[in-house]
PDB file of C-alpha atoms and ligand atoms in Angstrom:
ATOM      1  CA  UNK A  21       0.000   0.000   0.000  1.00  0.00           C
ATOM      2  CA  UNK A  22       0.999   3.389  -0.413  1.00  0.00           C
ATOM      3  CA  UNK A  23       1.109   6.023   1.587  1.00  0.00           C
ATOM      4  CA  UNK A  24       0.642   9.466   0.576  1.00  0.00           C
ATOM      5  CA  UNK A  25       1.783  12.328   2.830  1.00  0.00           C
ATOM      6  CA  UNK A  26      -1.254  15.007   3.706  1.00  0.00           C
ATOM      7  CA  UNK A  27      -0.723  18.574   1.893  1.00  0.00           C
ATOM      8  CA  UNK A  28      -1.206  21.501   4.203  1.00  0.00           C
ATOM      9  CA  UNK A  29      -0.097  24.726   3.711  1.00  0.00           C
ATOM     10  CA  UNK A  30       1.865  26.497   5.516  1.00  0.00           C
ATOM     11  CA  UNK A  31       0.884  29.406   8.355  1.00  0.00           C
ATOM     12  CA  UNK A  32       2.404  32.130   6.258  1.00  0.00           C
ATOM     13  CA  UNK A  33       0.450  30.428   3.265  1.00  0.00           C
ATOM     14  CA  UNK A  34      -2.685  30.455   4.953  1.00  0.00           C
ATOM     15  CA  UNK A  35      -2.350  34.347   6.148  1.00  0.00           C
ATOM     16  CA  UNK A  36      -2.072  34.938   2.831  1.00  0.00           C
ATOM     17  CA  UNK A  37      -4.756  32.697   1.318  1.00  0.00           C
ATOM     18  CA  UNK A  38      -7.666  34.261   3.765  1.00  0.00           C
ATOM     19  CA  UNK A  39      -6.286  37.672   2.804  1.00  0.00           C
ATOM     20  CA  UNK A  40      -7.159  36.897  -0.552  1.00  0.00           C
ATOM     21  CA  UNK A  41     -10.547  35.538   0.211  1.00  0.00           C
ATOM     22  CA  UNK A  42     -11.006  38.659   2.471  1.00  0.00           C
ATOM     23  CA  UNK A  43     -11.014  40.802  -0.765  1.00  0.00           C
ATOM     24  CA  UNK A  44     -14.565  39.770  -1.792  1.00  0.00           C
ATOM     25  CA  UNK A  45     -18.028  39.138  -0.791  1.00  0.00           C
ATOM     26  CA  UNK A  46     -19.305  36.138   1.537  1.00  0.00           C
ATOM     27  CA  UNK A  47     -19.899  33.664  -1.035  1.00  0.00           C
ATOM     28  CA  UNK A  48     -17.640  35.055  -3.356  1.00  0.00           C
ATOM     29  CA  UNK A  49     -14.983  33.545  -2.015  1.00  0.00           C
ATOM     30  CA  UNK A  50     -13.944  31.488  -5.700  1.00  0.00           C
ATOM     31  CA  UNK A  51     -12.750  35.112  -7.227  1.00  0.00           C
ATOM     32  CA  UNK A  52      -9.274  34.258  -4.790  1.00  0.00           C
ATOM     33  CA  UNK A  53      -8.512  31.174  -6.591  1.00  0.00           C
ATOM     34  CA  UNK A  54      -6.252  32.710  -9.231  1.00  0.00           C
ATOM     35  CA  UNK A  55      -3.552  34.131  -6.578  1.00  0.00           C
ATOM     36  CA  UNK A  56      -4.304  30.811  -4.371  1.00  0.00           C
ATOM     37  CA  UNK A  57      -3.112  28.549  -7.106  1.00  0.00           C
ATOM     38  CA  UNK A  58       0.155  30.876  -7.399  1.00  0.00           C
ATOM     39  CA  UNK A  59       0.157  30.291  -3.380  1.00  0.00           C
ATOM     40  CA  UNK A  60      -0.296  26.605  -3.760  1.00  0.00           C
ATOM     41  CA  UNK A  61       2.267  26.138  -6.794  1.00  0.00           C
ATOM     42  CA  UNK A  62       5.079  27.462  -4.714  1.00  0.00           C
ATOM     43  CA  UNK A  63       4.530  25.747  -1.753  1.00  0.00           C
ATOM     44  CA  UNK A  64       3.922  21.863  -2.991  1.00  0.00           C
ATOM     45  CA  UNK A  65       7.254  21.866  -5.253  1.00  0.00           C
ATOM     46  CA  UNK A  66       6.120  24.533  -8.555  1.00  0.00           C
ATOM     47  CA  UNK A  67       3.364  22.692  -9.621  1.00  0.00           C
ATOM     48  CA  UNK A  68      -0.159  22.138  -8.756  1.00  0.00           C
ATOM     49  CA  UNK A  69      -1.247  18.632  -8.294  1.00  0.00           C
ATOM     50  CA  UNK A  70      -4.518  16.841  -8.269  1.00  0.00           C
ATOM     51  CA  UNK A  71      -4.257  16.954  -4.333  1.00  0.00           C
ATOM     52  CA  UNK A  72      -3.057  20.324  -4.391  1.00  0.00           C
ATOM     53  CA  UNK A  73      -6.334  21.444  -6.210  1.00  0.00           C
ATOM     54  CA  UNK A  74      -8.543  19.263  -3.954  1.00  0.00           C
ATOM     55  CA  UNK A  75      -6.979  21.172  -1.364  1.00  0.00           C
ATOM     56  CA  UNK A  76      -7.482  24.339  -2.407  1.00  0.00           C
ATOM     57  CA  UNK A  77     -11.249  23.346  -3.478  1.00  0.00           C
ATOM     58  CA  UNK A  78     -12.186  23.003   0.316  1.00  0.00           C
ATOM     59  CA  UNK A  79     -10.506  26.008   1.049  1.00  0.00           C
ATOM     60  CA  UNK A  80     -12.907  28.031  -1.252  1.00  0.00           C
ATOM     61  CA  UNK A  81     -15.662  25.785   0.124  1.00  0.00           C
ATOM     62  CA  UNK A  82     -15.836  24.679  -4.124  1.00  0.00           C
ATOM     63  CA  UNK A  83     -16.249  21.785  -6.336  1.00  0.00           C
ATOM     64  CA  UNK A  84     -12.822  19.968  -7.394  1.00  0.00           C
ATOM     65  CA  UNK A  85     -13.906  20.505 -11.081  1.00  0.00           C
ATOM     66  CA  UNK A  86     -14.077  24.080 -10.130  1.00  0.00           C
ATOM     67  CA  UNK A  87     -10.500  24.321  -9.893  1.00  0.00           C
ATOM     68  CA  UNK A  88      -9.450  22.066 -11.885  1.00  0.00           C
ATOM     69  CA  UNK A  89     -10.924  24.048 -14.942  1.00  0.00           C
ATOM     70  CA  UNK A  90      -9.002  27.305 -14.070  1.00  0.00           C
ATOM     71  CA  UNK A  91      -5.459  25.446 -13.218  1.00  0.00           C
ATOM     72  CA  UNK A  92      -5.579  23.707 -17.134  1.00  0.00           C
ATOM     73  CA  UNK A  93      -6.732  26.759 -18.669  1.00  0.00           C
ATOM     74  CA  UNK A  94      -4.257  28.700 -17.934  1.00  0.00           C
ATOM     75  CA  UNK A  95      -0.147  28.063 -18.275  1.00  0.00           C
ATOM     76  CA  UNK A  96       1.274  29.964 -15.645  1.00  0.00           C
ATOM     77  CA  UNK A  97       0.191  27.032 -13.830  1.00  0.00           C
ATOM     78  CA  UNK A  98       2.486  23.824 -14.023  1.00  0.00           C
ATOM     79  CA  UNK A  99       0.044  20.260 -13.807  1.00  0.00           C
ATOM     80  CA  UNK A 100       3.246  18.005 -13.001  1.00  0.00           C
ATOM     81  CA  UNK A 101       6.442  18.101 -11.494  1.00  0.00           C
ATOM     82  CA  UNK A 102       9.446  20.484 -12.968  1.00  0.00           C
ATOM     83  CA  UNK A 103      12.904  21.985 -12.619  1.00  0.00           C
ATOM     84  CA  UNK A 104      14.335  24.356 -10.634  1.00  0.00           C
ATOM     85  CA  UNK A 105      13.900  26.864 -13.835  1.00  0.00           C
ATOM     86  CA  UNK A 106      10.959  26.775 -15.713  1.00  0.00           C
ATOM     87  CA  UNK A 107      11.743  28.523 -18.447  1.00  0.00           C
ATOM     88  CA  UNK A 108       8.515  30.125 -20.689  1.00  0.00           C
ATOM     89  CA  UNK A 109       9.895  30.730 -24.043  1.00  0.00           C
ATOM     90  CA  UNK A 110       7.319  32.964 -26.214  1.00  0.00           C
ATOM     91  CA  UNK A 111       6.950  31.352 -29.442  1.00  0.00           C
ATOM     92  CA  UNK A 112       4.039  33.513 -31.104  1.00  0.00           C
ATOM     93  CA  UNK A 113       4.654  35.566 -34.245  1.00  0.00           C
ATOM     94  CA  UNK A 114       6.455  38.670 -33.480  1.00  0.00           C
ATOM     95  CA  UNK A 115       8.893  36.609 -31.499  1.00  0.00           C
ATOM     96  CA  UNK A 116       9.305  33.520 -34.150  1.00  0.00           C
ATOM     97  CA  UNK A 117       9.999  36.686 -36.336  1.00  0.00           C
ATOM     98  CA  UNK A 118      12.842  37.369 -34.216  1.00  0.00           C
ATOM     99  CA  UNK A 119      14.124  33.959 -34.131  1.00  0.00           C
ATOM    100  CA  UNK A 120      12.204  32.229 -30.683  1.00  0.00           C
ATOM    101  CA  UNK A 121      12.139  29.669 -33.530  1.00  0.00           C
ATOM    102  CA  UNK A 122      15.858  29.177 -33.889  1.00  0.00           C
ATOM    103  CA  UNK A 123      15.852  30.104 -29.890  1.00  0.00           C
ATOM    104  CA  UNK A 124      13.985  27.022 -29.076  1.00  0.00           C
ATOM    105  CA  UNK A 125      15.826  24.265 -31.133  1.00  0.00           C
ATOM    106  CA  UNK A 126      19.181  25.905 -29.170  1.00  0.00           C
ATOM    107  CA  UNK A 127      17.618  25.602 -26.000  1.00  0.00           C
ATOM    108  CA  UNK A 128      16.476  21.843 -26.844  1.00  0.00           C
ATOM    109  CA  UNK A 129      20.034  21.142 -28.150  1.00  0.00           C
ATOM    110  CA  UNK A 130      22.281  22.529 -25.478  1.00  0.00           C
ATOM    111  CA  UNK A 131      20.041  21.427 -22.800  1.00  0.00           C
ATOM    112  CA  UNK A 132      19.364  17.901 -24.218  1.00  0.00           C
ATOM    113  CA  UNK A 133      15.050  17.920 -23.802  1.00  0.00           C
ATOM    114  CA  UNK A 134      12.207  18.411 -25.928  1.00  0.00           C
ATOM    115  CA  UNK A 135       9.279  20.755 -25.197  1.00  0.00           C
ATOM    116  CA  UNK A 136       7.654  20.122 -21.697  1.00  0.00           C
ATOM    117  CA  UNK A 137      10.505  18.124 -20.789  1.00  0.00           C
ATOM    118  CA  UNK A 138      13.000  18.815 -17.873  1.00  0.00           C
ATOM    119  CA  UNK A 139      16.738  18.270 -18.076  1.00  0.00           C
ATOM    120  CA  UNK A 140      18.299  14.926 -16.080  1.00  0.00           C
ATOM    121  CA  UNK A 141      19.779  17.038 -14.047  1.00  0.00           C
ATOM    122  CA  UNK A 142      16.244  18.966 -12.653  1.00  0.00           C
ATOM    123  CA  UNK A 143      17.400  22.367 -13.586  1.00  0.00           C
ATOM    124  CA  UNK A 144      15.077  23.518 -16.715  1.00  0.00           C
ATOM    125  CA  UNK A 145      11.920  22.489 -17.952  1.00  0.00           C
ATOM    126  CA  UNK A 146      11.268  23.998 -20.854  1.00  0.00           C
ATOM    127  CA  UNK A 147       7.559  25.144 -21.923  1.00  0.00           C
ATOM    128  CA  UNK A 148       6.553  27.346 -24.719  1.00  0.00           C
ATOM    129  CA  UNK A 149       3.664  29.584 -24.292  1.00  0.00           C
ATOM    130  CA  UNK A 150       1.571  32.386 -25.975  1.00  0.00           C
ATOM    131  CA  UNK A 151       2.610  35.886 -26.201  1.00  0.00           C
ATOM    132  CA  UNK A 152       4.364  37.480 -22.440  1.00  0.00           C
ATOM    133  CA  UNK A 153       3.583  41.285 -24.162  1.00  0.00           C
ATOM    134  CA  UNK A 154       7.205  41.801 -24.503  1.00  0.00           C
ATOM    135  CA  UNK A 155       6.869  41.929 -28.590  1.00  0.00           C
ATOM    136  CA  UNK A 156       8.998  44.240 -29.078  1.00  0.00           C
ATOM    137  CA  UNK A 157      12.469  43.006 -27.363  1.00  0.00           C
ATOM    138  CA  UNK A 158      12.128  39.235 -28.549  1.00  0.00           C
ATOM    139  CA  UNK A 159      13.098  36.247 -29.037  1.00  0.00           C
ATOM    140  CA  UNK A 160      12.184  36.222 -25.101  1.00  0.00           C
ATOM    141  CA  UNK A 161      11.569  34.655 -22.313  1.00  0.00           C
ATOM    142  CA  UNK A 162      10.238  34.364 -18.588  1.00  0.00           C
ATOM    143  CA  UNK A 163      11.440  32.459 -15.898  1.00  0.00           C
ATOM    144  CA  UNK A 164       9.091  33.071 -12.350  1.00  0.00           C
ATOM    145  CA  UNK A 165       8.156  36.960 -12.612  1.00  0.00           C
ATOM    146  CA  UNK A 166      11.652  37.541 -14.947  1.00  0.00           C
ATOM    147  CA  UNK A 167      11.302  38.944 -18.211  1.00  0.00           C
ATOM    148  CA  UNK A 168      14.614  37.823 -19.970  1.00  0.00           C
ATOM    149  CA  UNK A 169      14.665  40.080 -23.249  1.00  0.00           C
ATOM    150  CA  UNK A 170      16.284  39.727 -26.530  1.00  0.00           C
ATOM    151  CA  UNK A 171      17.833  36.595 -26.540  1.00  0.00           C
ATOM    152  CA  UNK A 172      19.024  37.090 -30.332  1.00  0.00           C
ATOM    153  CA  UNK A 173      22.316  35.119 -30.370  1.00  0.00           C
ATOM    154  CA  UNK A 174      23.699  31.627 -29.141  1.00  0.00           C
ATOM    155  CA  UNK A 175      26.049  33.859 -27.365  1.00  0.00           C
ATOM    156  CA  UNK A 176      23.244  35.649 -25.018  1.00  0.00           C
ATOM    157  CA  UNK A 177      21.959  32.261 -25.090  1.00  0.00           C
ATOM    158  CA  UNK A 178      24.531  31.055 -23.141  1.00  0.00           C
ATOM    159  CA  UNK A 179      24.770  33.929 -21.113  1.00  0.00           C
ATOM    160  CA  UNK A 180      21.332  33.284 -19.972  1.00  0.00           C
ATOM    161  CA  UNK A 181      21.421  29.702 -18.946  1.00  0.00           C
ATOM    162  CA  UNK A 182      25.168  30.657 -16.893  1.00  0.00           C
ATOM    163  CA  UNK A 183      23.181  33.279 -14.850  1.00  0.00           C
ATOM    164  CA  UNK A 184      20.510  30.966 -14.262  1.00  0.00           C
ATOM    165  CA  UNK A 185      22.478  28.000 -12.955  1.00  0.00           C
ATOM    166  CA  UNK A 186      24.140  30.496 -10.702  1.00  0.00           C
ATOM    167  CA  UNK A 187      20.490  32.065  -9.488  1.00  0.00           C
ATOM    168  CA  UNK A 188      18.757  30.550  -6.168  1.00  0.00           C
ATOM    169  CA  UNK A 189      15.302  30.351  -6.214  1.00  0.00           C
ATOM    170  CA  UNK A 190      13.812  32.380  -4.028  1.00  0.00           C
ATOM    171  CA  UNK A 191      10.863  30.741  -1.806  1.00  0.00           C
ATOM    172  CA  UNK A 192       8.649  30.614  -0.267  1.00  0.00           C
ATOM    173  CA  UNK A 193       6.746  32.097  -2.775  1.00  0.00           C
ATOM    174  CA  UNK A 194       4.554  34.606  -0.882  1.00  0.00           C
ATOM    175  CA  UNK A 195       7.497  36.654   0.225  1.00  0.00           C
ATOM    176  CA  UNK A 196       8.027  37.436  -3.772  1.00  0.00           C
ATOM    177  CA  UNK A 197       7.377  40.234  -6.445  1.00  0.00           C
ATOM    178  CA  UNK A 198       4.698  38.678  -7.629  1.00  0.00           C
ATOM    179  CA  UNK A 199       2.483  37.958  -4.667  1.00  0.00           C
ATOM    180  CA  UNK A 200       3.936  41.992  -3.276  1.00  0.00           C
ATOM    181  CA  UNK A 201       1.836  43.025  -6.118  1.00  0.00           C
ATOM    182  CA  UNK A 202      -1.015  40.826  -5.394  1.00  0.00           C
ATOM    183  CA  UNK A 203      -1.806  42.379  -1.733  1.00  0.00           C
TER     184      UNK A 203
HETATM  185  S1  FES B   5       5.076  37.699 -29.401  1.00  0.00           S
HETATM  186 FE1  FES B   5       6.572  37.226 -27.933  1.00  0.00          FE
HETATM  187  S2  FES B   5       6.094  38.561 -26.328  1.00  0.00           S
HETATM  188 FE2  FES B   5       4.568  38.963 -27.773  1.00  0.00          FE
END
């Protein structure tokens, strides 16, 4: 038998999480879930999984499905496990007309995955995704709130992945830019 460990969040987590539920109405509670599935991707590893959702379902006092809906519809939002980097390469037009194209098969080359993938060594995943609104300084790419701009040569390429090998990730996640913003 198997025996699966209990998700709970943590007390800063749940400060958090009921200050986002504070923001609206009794009853309205499911507007929060965006910034609680940001909450709940930091703290259970940078993705959200099936028990992660179920957890944040009785939180909001909401169906499973309800949740389960908004975490596949939009990317931000990681459904299995990845690397320390997840690295969101934009690969709509302006960029590809950039090169995100020829961006993309370097990335896969030097780092030895395909799309979606994440490298042996648990470092980068590697997901493309839809426009970040940086059009105008591509090929680009995001890594956690990050905009890395301009990535036009195999040269800043490499530049890129040395700085983020050196780069700690900084958790837990509601002490970042992102969640600052949020409040
Ligand atoms: S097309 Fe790449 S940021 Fe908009």
């Amino acid at each position: 038998m198997t025996e699966t460990k209990e998700l709970k969040f943590s007390e800063a987590a749940m400060a958090d999480i009921q200050r986002y539920i504070s923001h609206y109405p009794e009853g309205r509670q499911k507007s929060a879930i965006l910034p609680i599935l940001h909450i709940a991707q930091a703290e259970f590893g940078g993705w959200v999984s099936p028990e992660a959702m179920d957890l944040v379902a009785g939180i909001l006092n909401i169906q499973p499905i309800e949740v389960y809906e908004v975490a596949t519809f939009y990317t931000m939002f990681n459904l299995k496990p990845v690397g320390k980097h997840v690295l969101e390469v934009c690969r709509t037009g302006p960029c590809c007309l950039r090169g995100a194209d020829q961006m993309i098969d370097m990335l896969k080359q030097k780092l030895n995955i395909e799309e979606g993938e994440t490298t042996a060594d648990g470092m980068f995943t590697l997901k493309p995704v839809e426009c970040l609104a940086s059009c105008g300084t591509g090929p680009m790419l995001q890594v956690r709130e990050k905009f890395y701009e301009n990535i036009d040569s195999e040269e800043r390429l490499d530049q890129f992945l040395e700085t983020m090998r050196n780069t700690e990730v900084e958790t837990p996640f509601h002490q970042t830019e992102l969640t600052k913003n949020l409040h």
